[in-house]
Backbone as JSON, one array per atom type, in Angstrom:
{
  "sequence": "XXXXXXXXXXXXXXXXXXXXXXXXXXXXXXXXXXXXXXXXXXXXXXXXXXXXXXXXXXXXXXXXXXXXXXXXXXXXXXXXXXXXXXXXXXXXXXXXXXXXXXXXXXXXXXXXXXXXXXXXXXXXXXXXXXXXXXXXXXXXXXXXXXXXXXXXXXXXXXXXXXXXXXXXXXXXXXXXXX",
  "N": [[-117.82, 156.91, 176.69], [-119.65, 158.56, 174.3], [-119.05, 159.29, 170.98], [-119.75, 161.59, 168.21], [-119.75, 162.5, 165.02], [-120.63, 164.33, 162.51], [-121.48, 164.18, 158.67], [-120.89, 167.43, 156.56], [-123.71, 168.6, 155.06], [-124.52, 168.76, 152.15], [-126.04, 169.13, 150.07], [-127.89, 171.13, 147.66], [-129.63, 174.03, 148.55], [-133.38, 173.89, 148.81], [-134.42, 175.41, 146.47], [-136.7, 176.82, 144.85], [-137.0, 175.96, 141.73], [-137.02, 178.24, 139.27], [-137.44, 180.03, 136.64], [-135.53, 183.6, 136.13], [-137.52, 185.31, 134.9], [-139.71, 183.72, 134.7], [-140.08, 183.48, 137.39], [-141.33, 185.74, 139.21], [-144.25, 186.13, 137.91], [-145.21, 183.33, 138.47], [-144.86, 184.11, 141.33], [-146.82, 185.8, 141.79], [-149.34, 184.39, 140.57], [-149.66, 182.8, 142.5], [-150.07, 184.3, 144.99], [-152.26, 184.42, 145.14], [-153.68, 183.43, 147.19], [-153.16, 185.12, 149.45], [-155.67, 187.05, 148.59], [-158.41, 189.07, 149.35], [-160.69, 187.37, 148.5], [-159.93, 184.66, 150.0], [-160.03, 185.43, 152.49], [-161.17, 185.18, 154.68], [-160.78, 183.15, 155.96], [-157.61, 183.35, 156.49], [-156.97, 183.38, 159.4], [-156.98, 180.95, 160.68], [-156.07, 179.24, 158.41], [-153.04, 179.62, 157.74], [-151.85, 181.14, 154.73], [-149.19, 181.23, 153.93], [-147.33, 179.43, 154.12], [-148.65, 177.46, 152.18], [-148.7, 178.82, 149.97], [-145.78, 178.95, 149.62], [-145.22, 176.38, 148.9], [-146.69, 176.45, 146.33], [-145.4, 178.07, 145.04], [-142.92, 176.68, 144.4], [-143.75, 174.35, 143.6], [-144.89, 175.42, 141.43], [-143.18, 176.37, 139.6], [-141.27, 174.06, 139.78], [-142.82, 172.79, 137.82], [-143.05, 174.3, 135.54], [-144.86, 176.81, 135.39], [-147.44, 175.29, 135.52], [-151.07, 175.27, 135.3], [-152.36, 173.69, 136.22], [-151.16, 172.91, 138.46], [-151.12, 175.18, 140.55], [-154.07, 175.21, 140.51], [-154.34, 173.08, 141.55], [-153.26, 173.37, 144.06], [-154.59, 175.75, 144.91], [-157.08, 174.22, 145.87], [-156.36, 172.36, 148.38], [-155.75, 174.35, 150.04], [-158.22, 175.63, 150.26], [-159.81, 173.17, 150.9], [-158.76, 172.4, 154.01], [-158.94, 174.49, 155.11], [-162.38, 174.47, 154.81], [-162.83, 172.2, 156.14], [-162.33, 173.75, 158.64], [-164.73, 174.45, 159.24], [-165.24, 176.63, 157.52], [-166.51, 177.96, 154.15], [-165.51, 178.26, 150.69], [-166.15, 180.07, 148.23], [-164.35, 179.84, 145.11], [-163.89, 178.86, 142.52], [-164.1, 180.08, 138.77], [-165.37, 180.7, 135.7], [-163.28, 181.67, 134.33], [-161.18, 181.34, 136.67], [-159.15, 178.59, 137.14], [-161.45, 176.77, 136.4], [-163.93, 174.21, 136.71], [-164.69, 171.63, 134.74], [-167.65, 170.7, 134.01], [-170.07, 167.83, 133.23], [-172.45, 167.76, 130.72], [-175.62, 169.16, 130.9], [-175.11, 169.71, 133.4], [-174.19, 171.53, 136.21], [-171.37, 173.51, 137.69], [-170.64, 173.47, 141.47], [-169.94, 175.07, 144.9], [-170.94, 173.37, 147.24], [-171.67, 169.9, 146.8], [-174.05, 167.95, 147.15], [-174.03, 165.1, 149.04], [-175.42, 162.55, 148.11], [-176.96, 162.29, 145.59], [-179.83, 162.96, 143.61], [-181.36, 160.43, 141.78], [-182.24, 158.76, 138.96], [-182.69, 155.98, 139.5], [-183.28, 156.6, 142.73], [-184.97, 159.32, 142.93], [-185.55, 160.83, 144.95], [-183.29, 161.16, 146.42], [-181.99, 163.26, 147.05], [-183.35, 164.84, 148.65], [-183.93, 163.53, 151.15], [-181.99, 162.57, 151.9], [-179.63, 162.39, 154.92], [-178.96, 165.48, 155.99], [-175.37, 166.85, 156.44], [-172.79, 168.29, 158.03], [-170.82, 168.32, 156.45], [-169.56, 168.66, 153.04], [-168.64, 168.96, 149.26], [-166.93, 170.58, 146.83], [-168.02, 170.38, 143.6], [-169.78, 169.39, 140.21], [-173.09, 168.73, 139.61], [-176.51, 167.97, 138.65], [-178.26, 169.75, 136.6], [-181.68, 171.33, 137.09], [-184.64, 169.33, 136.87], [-183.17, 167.06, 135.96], [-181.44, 164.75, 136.18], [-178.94, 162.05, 137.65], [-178.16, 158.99, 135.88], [-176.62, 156.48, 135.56], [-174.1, 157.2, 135.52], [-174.35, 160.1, 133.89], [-175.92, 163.12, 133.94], [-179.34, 162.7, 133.09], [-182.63, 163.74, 131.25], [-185.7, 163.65, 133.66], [-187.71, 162.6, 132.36], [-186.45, 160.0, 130.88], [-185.95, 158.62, 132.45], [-186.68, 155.86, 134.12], [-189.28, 152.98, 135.64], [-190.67, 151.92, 138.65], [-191.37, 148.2, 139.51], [-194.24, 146.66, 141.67], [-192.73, 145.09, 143.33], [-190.83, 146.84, 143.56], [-188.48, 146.63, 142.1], [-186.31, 148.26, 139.9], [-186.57, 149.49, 136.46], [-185.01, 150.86, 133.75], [-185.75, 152.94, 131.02], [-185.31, 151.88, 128.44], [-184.97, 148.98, 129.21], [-187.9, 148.97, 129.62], [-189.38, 149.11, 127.41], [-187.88, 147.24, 126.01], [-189.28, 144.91, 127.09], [-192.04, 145.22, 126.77], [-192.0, 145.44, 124.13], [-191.19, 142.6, 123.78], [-193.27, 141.23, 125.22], [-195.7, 141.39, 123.28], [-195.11, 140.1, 121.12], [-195.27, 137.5, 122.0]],
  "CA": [[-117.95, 158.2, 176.03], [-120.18, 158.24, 172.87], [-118.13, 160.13, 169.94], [-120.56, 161.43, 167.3], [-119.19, 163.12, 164.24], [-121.88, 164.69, 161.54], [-121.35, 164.77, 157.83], [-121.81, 168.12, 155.93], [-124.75, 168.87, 154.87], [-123.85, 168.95, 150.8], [-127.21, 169.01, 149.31], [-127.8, 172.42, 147.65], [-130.87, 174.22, 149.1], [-134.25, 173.45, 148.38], [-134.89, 176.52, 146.6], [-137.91, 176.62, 143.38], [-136.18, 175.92, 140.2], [-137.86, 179.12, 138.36], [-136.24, 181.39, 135.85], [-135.62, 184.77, 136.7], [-138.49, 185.89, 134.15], [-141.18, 183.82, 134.74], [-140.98, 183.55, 139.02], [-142.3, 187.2, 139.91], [-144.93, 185.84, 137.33], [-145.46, 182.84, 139.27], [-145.55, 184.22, 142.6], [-148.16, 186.96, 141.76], [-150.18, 183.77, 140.35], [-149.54, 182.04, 144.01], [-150.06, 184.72, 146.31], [-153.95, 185.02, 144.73], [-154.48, 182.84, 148.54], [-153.56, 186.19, 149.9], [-156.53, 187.88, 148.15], [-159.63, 188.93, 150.15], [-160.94, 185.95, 148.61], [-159.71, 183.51, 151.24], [-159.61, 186.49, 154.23], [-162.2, 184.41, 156.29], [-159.84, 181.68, 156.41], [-156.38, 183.76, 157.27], [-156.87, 183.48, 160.74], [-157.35, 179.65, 160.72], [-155.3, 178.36, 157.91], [-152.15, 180.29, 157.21], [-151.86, 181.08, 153.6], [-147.83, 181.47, 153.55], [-146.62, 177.74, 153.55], [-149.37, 176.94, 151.13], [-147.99, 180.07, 148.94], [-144.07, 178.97, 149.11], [-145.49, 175.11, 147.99], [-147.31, 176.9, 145.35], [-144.24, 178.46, 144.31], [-142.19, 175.75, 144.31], [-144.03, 173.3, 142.56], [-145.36, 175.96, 140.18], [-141.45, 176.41, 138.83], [-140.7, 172.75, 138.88], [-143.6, 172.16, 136.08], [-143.32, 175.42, 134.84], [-146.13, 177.32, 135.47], [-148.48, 174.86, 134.86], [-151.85, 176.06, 135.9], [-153.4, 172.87, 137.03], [-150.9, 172.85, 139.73], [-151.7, 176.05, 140.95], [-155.44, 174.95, 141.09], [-154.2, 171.6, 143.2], [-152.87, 173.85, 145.57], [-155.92, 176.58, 145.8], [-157.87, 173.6, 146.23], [-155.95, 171.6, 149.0], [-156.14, 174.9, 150.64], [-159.53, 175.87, 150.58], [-160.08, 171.8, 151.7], [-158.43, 172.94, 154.71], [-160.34, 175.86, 155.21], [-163.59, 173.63, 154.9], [-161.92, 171.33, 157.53], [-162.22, 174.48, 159.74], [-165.69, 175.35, 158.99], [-164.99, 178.23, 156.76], [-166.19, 177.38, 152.89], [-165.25, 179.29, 150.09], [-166.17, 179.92, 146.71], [-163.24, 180.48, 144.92], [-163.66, 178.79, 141.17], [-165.32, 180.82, 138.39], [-165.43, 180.33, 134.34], [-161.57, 181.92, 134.08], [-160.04, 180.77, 137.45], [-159.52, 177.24, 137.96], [-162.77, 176.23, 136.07], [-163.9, 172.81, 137.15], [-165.4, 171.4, 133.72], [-169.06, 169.32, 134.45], [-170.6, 167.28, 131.77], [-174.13, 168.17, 129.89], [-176.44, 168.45, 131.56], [-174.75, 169.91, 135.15], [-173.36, 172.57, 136.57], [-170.46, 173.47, 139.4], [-171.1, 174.3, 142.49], [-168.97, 174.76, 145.96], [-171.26, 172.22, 147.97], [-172.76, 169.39, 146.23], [-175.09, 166.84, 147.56], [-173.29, 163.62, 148.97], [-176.18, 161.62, 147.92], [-177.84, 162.85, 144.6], [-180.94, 161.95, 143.42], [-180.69, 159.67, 140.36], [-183.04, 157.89, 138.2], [-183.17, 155.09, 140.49], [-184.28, 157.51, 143.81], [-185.44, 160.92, 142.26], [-186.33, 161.63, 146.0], [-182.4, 160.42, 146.88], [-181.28, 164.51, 147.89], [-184.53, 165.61, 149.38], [-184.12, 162.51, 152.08], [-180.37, 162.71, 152.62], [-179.52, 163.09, 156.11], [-178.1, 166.3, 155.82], [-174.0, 166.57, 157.35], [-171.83, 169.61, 157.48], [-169.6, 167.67, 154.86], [-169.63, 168.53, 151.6], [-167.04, 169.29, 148.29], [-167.29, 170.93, 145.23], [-168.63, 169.21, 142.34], [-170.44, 168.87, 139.8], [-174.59, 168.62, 140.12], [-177.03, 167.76, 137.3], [-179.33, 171.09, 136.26], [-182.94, 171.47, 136.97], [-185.12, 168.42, 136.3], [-182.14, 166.33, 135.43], [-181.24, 163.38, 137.65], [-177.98, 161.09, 137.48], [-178.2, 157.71, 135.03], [-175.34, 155.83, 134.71], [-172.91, 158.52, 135.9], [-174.33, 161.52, 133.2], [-177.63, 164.03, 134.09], [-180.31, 162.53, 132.14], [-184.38, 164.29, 131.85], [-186.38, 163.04, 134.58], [-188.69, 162.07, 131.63], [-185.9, 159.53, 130.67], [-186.17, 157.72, 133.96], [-188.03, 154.0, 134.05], [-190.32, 152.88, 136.98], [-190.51, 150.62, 139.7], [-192.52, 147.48, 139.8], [-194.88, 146.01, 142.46], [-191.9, 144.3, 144.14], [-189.76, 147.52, 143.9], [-187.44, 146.21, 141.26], [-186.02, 149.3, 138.88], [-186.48, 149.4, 134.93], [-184.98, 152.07, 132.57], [-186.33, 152.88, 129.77], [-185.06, 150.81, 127.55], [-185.81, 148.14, 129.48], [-189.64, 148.51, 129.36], [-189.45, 149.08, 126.25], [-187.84, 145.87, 125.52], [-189.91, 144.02, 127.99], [-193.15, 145.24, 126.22], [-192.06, 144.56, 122.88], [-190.95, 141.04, 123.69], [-195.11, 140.45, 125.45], [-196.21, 141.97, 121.92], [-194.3, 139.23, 120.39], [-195.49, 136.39, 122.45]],
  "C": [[-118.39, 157.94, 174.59], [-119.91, 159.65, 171.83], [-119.3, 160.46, 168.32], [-119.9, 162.78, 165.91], [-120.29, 162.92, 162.73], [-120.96, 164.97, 160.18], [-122.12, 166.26, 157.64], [-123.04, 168.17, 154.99], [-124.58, 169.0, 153.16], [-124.72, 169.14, 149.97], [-127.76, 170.84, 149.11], [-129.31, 173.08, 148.21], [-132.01, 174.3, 148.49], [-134.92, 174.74, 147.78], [-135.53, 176.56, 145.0], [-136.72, 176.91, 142.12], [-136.6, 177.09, 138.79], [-136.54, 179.99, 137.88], [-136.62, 182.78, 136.09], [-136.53, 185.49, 135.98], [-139.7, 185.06, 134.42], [-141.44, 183.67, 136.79], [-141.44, 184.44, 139.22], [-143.83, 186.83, 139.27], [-146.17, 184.65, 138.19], [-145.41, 182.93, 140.82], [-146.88, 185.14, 142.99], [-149.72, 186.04, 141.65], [-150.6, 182.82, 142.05], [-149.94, 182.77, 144.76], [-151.46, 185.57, 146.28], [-154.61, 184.27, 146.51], [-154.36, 184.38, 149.48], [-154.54, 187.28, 150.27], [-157.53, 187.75, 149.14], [-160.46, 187.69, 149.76], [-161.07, 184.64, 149.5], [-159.33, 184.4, 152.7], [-160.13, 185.69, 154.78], [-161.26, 183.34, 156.22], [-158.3, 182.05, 156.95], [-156.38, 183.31, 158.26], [-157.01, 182.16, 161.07], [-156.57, 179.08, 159.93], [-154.53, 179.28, 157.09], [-152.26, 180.26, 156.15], [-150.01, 181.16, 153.33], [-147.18, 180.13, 152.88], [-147.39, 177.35, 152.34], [-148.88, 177.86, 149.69], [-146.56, 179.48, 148.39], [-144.39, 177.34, 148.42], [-146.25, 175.38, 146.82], [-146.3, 177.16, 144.51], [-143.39, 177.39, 143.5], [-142.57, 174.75, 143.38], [-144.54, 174.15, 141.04], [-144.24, 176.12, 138.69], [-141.08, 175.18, 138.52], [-142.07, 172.28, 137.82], [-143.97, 173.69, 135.4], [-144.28, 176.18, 134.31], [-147.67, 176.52, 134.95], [-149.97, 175.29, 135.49], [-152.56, 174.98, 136.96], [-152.9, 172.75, 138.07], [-151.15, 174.07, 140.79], [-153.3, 176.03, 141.59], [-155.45, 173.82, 142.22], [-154.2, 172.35, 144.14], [-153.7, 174.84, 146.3], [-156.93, 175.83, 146.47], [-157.37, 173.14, 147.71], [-156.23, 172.92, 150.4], [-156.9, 175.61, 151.06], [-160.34, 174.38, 151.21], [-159.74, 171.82, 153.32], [-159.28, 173.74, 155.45], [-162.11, 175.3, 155.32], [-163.51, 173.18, 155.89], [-162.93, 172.11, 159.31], [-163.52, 174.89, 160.03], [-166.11, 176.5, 158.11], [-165.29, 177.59, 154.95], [-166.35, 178.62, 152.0], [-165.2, 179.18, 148.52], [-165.43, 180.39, 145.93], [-163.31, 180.45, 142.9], [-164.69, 179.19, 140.5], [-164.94, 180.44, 137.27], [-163.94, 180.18, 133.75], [-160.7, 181.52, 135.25], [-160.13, 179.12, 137.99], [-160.91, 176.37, 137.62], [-163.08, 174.59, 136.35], [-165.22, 172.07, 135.91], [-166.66, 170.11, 134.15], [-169.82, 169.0, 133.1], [-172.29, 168.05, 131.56], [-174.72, 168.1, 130.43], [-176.63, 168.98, 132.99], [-174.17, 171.2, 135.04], [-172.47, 172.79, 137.87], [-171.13, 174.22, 140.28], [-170.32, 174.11, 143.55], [-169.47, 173.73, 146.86], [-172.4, 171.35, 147.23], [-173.56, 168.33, 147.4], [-174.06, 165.46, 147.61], [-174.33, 162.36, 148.73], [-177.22, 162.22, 146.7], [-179.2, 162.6, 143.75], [-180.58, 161.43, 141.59], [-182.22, 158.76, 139.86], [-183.87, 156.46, 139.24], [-183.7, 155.28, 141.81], [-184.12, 159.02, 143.64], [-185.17, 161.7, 143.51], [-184.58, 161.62, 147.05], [-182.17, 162.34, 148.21], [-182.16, 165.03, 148.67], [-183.98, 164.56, 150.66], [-182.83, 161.95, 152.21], [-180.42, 162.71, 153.97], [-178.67, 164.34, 155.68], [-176.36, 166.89, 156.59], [-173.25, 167.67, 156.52], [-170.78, 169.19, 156.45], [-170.33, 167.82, 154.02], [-168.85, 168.6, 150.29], [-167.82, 169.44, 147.69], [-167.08, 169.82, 144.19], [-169.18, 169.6, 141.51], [-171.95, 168.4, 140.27], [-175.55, 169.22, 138.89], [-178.21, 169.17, 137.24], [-180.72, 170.6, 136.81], [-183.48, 170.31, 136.48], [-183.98, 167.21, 135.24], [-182.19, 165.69, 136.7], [-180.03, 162.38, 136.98], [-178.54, 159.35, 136.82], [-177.38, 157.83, 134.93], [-173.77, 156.8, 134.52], [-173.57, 160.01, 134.88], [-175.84, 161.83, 133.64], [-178.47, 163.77, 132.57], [-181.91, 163.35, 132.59], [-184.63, 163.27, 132.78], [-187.31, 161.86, 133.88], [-188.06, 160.92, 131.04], [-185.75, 158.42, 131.64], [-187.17, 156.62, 133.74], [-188.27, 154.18, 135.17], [-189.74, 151.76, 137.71], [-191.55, 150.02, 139.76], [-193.49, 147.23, 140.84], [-194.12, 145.75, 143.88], [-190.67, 145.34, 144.46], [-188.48, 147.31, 142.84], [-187.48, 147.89, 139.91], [-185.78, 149.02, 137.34], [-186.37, 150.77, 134.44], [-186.21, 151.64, 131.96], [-186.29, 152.32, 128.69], [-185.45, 149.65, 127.61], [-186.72, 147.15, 129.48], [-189.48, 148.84, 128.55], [-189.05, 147.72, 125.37], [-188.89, 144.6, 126.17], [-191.62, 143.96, 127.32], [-193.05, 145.01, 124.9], [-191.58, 142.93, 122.76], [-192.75, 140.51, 124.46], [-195.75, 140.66, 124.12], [-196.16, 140.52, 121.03], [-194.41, 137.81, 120.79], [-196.88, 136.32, 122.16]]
}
């Protein structure tokens, strides 16, 4: 006969550490997954659980906002998952800051064209995967991680070998010099 005897349970309940003035605050900011915003995704990726972990973590760092954006994100990642993508971040919600040069967008290019193949995004294979990002403006192209002009871009030799601009520029003032 196997005798099994359970401690109580003593651990107080897991319930958001918010003060009674700023949670209504922070659940109004949480329960923006509600909003017609993310309707095409209700029916596919509950918004409730993602709401009460919104809550929850929003109270233990006290309303911080960036956690709020973790969690619109994680659940619009989700929602992608499913097929369903959704443009959610704008100048005032959740802004996703891109350097000089770029601008956000909800699906970038998993292969961008860059200095070294201009022609890189045209000749992508194209694949229902994508994420928001970051993506260099108009006649801009990736150097060295930042959107530089196109006109900033070096060539390719004979053999295919890539030279900035700097480069040839050093490369022709050192033949000058010989």
């Amino acid at each position: 006969v196997l005798l099994c005897s359970c401690l109580s349970d003593l651990r107080e309940d897991d319930v958001p550490p918010c003060t009674a003035e700023n949670k209504p605050v922070i659940e109004s900011q949480c329960n923006v997954l509600k909003s017609d915003k993310f309707k095409a995704c209700h029916n596919l990726v509950k918004p409730e659980d993602f709401i009460q972990i919104c809550i929850y973590d929003m109270c233990q760092y006290d309303g911080m906002k960036s956690t709020l954006c973790d969690i619109v994100q994680v659940y619009v990642d989700n929602c992608r998952n499913h097929g369903i993508t959704i443009k959610w971040r704008n100048s005032t919600f959740c802004p996703l800051p891109c350097p000089p040069h770029s601008h956000y967008t909800d699906c970038v290019s998993t292969c961008p064209s860059t200095c070294n193949d201009i022609f890189a995004s045209s000749l992508c294979e194209k694949t229902e995967k994508c994420t928001e990002g970051c993506e260099c403006d108009d006649n801009y192209v990736l150097s060295n991680g930042n959107c530089v002009p196109l006109s900033k871009c070096g060539c390719r030799d004979d053999d295919n070998n890539y030279y900035s601009v700097s480069s040839l520029w050093s490369k022709s003032l050192a033949v000058k010099l010989v």
